[in-house]
Coordinates of C-alpha atoms in Angstrom, one line a residue:
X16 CA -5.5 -22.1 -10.8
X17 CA -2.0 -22.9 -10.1
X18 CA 0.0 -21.2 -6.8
X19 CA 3.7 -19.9 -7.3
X20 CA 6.6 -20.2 -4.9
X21 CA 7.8 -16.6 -4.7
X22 CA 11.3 -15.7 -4.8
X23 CA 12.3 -13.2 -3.0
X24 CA 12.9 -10.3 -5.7
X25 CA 13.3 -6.9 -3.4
X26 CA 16.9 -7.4 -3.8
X27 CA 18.0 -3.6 -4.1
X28 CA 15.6 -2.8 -1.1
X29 CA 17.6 -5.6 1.0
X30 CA 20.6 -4.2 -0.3
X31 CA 20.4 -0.6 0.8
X32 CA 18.8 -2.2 4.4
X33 CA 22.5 -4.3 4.8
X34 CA 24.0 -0.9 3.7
X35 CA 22.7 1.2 6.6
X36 CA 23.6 -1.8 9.3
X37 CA 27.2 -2.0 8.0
X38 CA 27.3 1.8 7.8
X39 CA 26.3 1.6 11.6
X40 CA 28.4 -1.5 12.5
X41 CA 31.7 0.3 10.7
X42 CA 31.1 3.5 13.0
X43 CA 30.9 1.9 16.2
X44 CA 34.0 -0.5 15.3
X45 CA 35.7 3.4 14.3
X46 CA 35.1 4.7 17.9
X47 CA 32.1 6.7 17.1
X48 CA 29.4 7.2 20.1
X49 CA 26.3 5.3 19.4
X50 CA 23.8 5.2 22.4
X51 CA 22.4 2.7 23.7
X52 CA 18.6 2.9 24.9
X53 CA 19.1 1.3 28.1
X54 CA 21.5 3.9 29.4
X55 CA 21.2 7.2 27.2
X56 CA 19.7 10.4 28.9
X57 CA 16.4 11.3 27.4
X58 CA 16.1 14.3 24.8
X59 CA 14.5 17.1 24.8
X60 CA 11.0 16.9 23.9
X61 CA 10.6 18.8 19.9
X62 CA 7.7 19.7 18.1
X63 CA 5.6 17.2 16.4
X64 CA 7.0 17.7 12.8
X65 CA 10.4 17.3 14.2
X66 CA 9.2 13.9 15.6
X67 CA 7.7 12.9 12.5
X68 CA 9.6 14.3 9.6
X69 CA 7.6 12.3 6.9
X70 CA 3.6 13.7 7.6
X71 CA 3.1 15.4 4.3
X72 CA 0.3 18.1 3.6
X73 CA -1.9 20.2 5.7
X74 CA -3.8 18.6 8.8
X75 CA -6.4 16.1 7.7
X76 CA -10.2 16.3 8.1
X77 CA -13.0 14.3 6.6
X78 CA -13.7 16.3 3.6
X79 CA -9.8 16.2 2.5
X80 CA -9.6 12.7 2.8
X81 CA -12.6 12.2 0.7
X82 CA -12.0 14.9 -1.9
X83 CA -11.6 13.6 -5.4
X84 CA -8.4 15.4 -5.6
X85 CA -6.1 16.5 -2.3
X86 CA -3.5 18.7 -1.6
X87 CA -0.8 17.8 -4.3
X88 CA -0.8 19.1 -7.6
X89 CA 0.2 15.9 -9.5
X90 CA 1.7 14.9 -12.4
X91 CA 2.1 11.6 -14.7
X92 CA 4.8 9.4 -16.6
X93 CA 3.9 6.6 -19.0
X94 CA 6.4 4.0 -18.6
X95 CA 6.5 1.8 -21.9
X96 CA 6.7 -2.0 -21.3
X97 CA 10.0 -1.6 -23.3
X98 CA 11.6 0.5 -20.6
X99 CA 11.0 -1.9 -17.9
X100 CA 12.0 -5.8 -17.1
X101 CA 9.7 -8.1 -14.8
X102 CA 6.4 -6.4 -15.5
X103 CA 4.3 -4.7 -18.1
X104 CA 5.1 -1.0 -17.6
X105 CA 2.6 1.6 -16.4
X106 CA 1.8 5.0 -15.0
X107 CA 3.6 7.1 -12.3
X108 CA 1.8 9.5 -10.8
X109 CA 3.3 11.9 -8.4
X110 CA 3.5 15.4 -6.6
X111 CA 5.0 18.3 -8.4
X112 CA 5.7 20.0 -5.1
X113 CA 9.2 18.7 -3.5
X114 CA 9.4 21.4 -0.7
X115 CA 8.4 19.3 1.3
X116 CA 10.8 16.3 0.8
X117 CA 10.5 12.8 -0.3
X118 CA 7.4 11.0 -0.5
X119 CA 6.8 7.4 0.1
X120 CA 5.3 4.9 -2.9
X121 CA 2.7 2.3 -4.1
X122 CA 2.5 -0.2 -6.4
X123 CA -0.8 -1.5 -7.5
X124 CA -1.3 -4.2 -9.6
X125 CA -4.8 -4.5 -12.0
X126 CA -6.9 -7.6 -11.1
X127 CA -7.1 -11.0 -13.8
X128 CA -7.7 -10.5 -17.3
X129 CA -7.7 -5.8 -16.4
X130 CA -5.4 -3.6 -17.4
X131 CA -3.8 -0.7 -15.5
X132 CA -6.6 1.2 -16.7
X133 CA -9.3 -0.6 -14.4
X134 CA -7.4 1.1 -11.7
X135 CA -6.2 3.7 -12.6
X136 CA -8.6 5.7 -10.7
X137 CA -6.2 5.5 -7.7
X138 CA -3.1 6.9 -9.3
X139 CA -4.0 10.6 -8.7
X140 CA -6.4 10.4 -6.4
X141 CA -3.8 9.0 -3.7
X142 CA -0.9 11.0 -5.6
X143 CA -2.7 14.5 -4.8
X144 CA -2.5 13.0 -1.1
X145 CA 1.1 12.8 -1.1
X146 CA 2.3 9.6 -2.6
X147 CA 4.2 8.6 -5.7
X148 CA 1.9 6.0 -7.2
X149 CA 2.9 3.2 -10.0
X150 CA -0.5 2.0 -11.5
X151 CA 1.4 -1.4 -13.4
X152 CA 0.2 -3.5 -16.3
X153 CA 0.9 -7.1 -15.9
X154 CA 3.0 -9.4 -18.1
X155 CA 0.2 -11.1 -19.4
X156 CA -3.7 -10.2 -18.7
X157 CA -3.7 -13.9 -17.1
X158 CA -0.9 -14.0 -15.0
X159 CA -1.7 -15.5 -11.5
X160 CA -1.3 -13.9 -7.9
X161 CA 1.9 -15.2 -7.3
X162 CA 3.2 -13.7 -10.6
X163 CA 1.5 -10.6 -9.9
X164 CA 3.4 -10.2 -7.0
X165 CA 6.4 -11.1 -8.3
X166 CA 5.6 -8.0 -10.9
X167 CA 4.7 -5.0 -7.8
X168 CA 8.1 -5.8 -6.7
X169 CA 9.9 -5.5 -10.0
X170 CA 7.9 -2.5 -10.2
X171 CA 8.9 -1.2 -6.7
X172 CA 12.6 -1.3 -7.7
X173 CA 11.9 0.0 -11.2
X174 CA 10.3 3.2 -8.7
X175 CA 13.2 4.1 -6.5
X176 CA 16.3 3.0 -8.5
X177 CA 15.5 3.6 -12.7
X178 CA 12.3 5.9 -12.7
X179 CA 12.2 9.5 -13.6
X180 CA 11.1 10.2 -10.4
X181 CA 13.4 8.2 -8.3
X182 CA 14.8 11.2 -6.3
X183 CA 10.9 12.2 -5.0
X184 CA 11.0 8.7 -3.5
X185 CA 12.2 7.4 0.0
X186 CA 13.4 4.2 -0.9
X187 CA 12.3 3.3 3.0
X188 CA 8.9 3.5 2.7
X189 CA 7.1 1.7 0.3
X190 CA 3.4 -0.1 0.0
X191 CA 1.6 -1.9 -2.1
X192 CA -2.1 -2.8 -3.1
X193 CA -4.2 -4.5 -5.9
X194 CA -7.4 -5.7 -7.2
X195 CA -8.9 -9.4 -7.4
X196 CA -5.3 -11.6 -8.1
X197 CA -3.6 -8.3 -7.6
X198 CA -4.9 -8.4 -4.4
X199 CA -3.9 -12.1 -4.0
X200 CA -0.5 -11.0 -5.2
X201 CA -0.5 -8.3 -2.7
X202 CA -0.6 -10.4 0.1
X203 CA 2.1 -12.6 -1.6
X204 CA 4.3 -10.2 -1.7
X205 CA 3.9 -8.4 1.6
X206 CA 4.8 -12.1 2.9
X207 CA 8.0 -11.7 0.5
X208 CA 9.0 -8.6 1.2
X209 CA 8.5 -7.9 5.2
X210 CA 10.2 -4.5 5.1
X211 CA 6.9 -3.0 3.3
X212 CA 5.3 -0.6 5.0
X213 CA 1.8 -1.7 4.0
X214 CA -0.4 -3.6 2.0
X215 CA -4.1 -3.2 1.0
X216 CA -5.9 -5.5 -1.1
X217 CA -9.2 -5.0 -2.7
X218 CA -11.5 -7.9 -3.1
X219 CA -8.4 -9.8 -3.3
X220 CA -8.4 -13.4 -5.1
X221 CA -5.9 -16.3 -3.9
X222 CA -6.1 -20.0 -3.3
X223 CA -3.5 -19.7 -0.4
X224 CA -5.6 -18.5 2.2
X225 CA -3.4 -18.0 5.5
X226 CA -0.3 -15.5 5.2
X227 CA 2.5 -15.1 7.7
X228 CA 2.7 -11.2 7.7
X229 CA 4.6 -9.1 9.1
X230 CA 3.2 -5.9 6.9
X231 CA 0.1 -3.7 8.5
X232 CA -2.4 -5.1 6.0
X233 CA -5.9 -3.2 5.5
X234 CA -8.2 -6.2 3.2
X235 CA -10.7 -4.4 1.6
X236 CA -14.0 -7.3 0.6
X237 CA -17.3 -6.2 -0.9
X238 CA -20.4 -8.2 0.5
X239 CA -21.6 -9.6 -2.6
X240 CA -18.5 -10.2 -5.0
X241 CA -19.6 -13.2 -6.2
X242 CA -15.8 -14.0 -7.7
X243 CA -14.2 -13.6 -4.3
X244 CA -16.6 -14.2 -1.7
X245 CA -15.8 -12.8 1.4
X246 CA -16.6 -15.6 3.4
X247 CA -13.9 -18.0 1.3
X248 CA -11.3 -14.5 1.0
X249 CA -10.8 -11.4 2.5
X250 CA -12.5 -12.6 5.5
X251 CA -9.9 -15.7 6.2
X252 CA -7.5 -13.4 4.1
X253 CA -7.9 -11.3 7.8
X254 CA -8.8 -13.5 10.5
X255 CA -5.4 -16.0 9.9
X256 CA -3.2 -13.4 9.6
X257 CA -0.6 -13.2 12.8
X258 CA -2.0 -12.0 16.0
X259 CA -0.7 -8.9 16.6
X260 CA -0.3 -7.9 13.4
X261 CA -1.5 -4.1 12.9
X262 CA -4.9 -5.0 10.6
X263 CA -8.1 -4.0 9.5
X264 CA -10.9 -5.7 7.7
X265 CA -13.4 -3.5 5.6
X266 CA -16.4 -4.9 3.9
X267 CA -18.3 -2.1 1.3
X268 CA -22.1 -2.9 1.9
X269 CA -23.9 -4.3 -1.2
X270 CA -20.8 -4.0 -3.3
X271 CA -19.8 -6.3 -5.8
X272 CA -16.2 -8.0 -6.8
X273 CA -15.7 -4.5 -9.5
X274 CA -16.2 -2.3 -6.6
X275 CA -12.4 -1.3 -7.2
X276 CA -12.6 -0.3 -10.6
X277 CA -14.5 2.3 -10.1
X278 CA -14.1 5.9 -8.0
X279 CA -15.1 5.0 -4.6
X280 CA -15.0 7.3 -1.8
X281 CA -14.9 4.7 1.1
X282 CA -12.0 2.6 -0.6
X283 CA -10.1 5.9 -0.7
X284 CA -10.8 7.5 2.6
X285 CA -9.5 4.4 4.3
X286 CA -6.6 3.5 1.7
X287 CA -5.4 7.1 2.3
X288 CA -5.7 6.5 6.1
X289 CA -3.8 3.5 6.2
X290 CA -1.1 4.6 3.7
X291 CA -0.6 7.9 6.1
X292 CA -0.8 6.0 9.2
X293 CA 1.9 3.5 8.1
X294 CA 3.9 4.3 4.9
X295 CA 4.5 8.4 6.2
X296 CA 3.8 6.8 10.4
X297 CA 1.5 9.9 10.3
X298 CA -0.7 9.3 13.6
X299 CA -3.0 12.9 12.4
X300 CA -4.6 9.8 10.8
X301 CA -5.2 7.3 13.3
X302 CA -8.6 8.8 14.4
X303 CA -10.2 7.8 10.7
X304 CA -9.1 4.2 11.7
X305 CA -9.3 4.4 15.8
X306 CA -11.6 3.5 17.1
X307 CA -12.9 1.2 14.8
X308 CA -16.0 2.7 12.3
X309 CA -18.9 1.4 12.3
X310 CA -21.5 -0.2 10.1
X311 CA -23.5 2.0 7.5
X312 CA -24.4 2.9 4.0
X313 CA -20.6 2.2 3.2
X314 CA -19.5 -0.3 5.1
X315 CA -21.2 -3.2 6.3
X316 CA -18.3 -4.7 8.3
X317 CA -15.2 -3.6 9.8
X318 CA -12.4 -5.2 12.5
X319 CA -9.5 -4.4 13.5
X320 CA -6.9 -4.8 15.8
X321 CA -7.0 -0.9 17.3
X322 CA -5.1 0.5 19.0
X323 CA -2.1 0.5 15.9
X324 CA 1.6 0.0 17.3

């Protein structure tokens, strides 16, 4: 199967980036006072959702995050293929409540030969957590990773600057994930795009098998996919991946390669985790991922680099 040279196509996300840095540079050419960290006085300590104005939803426990539904009422848009350039349309899923503010996003792309529907399991289940979620459909049921991750971030920009949900959405904090060659592409476009916030891929299939990542990346195998063997995927998927680089490794015991396409508790207590911990930087989560879990029913192999930065 062939492998892709990815352009870089996050061009609106870069855009709004140089935006805020000339906004900056232009106010401290103007005279305004910016501080330096070196020499500013320290502030006044404020309460925890003043430090952190992005944790969404009540305080987490175990039962919430693995609740088939969580806090969020949520609702859908199709998005026709028509509508759309650079992928194949999809589903939006996303919180009807906005009194809390903006949420952050996902992409996730369906796996070779699948449809959004083989995931779209994920779309409310991570929506109702406090997400905006784009389940996509692919160009072509045969498109490779590369192209697949070309397509998550079309889809991304599609999200914040076209969609009918675009004003839900902090442009700032965006993720993506995907199954089999979604996965692949995934991790193809977390190398692409290093201002995502993070990136999970489940049972994720790529020849290329060392990424330089600057993305907190959770890889999600299954110990007997027998399409994308751990041992030749998700497990040097992890292990090359920079040292450093905030990262987990979970492997579901006795699952197979379609573990993903199906409603599974463990995939979404730790996808939830990860997206709160690093797309909303919401540390209520860190103790589902810190210290590391260990082996059981669920999982029957877990690293990471814990503590998180």
């Amino acid at each position: 199967m062939s492998i892709e040279t990815i352009p870089h196509t996050g061009g609106a996300r870069w855009a709004r980036a140089a935006g805020t840095l000339l906004a900056a540079t232009a106010l401290a050419l103007g005279g305004g006072t910016v501080a330096s960290s070196a020499h500013a006085a320290p502030l006044p300590a404020e309460p925890a959702a003043q430090d952190n104005p992005h944790e969404r939803g009540p305080d987490p426990t175990e039962d919430s995050i693995e609740a088939p539904r969580g806090h969020f009422d949520v609702d859908e848009d199709r998005v026709s293929s028509l509508r759309v350039t650079g992928f194949g349309g999809g589903t939006i899923y996303y919180p009807t409540d906005t009194s809390e503010g903006t949420f952050g996003a996902v992409a996730i792309s369906p796996g070779y030969t699948a449809s959004q529907s083989s995931i779209s399991w994920l779309g409310p289940r991570l929506a109702s957590q406090g997400f905006v979620v784009f389940t996509i459909d692919t160009l072509t049921r045969y498109d490779q990773p590369n192209s697949r991750g070309r397509q998550l971030e079309r889809a991304l920009d599609y999200l914040v600057e076209d969609s009918s949900v675009a004003d839900r959405i902090d442009p700032d904090r965006l993720a993506l994930m995907g199954h089999s060659m979604g996965g692949g592409g995934t991790l193809a476009a977390a190398e692409d795009d290093p201002d995502l916030q993070a990136a999970i891929p489940l049972t994720g299939w790529h020849t290329q098998k060392t990424f330089d990542l600057d993305v907190p990346t959770l890889v999600v195998g299954a110990e007997n996919d027998s399409v994308a063997s751990v041992r030749t995927h998700s497990i040097p998927f992890y292990e090359n991946m920079p040292r450093g680089l905030d990262k987990a490794y979970l492997e579901l015991n006795n699952a197979s390669h379609f573990a993903p396409n199906f409603s599974n508790t463990t995939i979404a207590k730790y996808s939830i985790s990860w997206l709160k911990r690093f797309v909303d930087d919401d540390l209520r989560y860190d103790r589902f991922l810190c210290p590391a879990p260990g082996t059981d029913f669920d999982i029957s192999d877990y690293r990471s680099t814990c503590p998180y930065n």
